[in-house]
Each structure stands twice: as C-alpha cells, then as structure tokens.
C-alpha cells in the first residue's frame, strides 16, 4: 500500500485536506498539521502528527517555529517514508514538500 502524507496548516487549509478524507482509506496515510486547540481534538479520529503553530505577528516566534518544523518534518519523513506528499499549502505544507 502506498504511503501518503497529507499536510496543511490549520484553519481553511486543513478543511480543504479533510475534504479528501475518502482517500485516507485507500492509502497508508499520515495527516500533519499545526497543533492548535481545534486540531488536537482530531487526534482520535485520524492518524495525525503535529507541527508547531508559528504566529507571523511575532517574527522571533515565527522563525523559531520554522526551525522546529523543519526538524520535525525531517523526522516524520524519515520515519514514515512516504511515496508522496499532498498539501493544501501554507508554511508547514511548503516545508514538507521542499524537504521531500
């Protein structure tokens, strides 16, 4: 079975990824998004991993979140070894696609 990582930032991008939920059954999948109060509640429903939410209003926190997310993305890709990555965008999606 092919391995797919579905990745997006939280909010609207995640809503778009979740519209592909039917595909989750066809693949060995991992859903990756930013950890927020809303996304943490989805942990019991999906095979999920979280990246750090990076508020772009604070440049220092944003930069630290990017560095952390690069590190975690490298670990997730190395461990899961996906055949492909599907993203609906924003920072966390871009990082994973760039790494892969």
Tab-separated table of C-alpha atoms in Angstrom:
chain	number	residue	atom	x	y	z
A	1	UNK	CA	0.000	0.000	0.000
A	2	UNK	CA	1.339	3.422	-0.936
A	3	UNK	CA	2.242	5.813	1.846
A	4	UNK	CA	0.962	9.382	1.647
A	5	UNK	CA	1.458	12.347	3.933
A	6	UNK	CA	-1.386	14.854	3.807
A	7	UNK	CA	-0.097	18.141	5.203
A	8	UNK	CA	-1.555	21.588	5.731
A	9	UNK	CA	-1.616	24.448	8.133
A	10	UNK	CA	-4.592	24.698	10.444
A	11	UNK	CA	-7.795	26.518	9.532
A	12	UNK	CA	-9.038	26.669	5.957
A	13	UNK	CA	-6.130	24.705	4.528
A	14	UNK	CA	-6.908	21.844	6.904
A	15	UNK	CA	-10.587	21.999	5.957
A	16	UNK	CA	-9.543	21.510	2.331
A	17	UNK	CA	-7.359	18.494	3.188
A	18	UNK	CA	-10.178	16.921	5.186
A	19	UNK	CA	-12.346	17.021	2.055
A	20	UNK	CA	-10.006	14.274	0.807
A	21	UNK	CA	-10.913	12.036	3.747
A	22	UNK	CA	-12.168	9.277	1.402
A	23	UNK	CA	-8.609	8.915	0.109
A	24	UNK	CA	-7.320	8.204	3.611
A	25	UNK	CA	-8.880	4.733	3.355
A	26	UNK	CA	-7.003	3.953	0.139
A	27	UNK	CA	-3.517	4.690	1.472
A	28	UNK	CA	-1.318	4.217	4.472
A	29	UNK	CA	-1.598	7.882	5.426
A	30	UNK	CA	-0.325	10.395	7.908
A	31	UNK	CA	-2.130	13.696	8.429
A	32	UNK	CA	0.195	16.508	9.519
A	33	UNK	CA	-0.950	19.940	10.641
A	34	UNK	CA	-0.224	22.635	13.192
A	35	UNK	CA	-1.114	21.875	16.790
A	36	UNK	CA	-3.969	24.088	17.977
A	37	UNK	CA	-6.915	23.552	20.317
A	38	UNK	CA	-9.100	22.646	17.342
A	39	UNK	CA	-6.680	20.290	15.585
A	40	UNK	CA	-5.709	18.477	18.776
A	41	UNK	CA	-9.312	17.265	19.082
A	42	UNK	CA	-8.911	15.434	15.744
A	43	UNK	CA	-6.141	13.188	17.117
A	44	UNK	CA	-8.565	10.377	17.989
A	45	UNK	CA	-10.169	10.358	14.548
A	46	UNK	CA	-7.122	10.449	12.256
A	47	UNK	CA	-3.555	9.192	12.149
A	48	UNK	CA	-2.019	12.579	12.967
A	49	UNK	CA	1.198	14.299	13.834
A	50	UNK	CA	1.612	17.942	14.722
A	51	UNK	CA	3.932	20.758	13.865
A	52	UNK	CA	4.286	23.985	15.802
A	53	UNK	CA	1.945	26.856	15.023
A	54	UNK	CA	4.015	29.861	14.022
A	55	UNK	CA	2.266	33.190	14.602
A	56	UNK	CA	3.652	35.528	11.929
A	57	UNK	CA	2.898	38.607	14.049
A	58	UNK	CA	5.913	37.831	16.231
A	59	UNK	CA	8.948	37.381	13.990
A	60	UNK	CA	11.056	35.659	16.661
A	61	UNK	CA	8.386	33.041	17.477
A	62	UNK	CA	7.698	32.626	13.757
A	63	UNK	CA	11.374	31.979	12.976
A	64	UNK	CA	11.714	29.544	15.902
A	65	UNK	CA	8.580	27.692	14.755
A	66	UNK	CA	10.010	27.354	11.242
A	67	UNK	CA	13.280	25.892	12.544
A	68	UNK	CA	11.384	23.483	14.820
A	69	UNK	CA	9.020	22.473	11.991
A	70	UNK	CA	11.911	21.749	9.642
A	71	UNK	CA	13.438	19.447	12.255
A	72	UNK	CA	10.143	17.628	12.972
A	73	UNK	CA	9.342	17.383	9.241
A	74	UNK	CA	12.703	15.729	8.608
A	75	UNK	CA	11.981	13.225	11.389
A	76	UNK	CA	8.446	12.487	10.136
A	77	UNK	CA	9.533	11.994	6.533
A	78	UNK	CA	12.448	9.810	7.595
A	79	UNK	CA	10.253	7.663	9.841
A	80	UNK	CA	7.144	7.400	7.636
A	81	UNK	CA	8.972	7.329	4.254
A	82	UNK	CA	6.030	8.498	2.128
A	83	UNK	CA	5.685	7.772	-1.572
A	84	UNK	CA	4.117	11.195	-1.993
A	85	UNK	CA	3.043	14.302	-0.108
A	86	UNK	CA	-0.242	16.103	-0.699
A	87	UNK	CA	-0.550	19.649	0.612
A	88	UNK	CA	-3.087	22.433	0.526
A	89	UNK	CA	-0.456	24.888	1.477
A	90	UNK	CA	0.870	27.457	3.836
A	91	UNK	CA	4.071	27.300	5.818
A	92	UNK	CA	4.024	23.714	7.102
A	93	UNK	CA	2.973	22.275	3.743
A	94	UNK	CA	5.704	24.140	1.940
A	95	UNK	CA	8.360	22.944	4.340
A	96	UNK	CA	7.425	19.279	3.913
A	97	UNK	CA	7.159	19.469	0.145
A	98	UNK	CA	10.526	21.214	-0.081
A	99	UNK	CA	12.193	18.574	2.077
A	100	UNK	CA	10.726	15.685	0.118
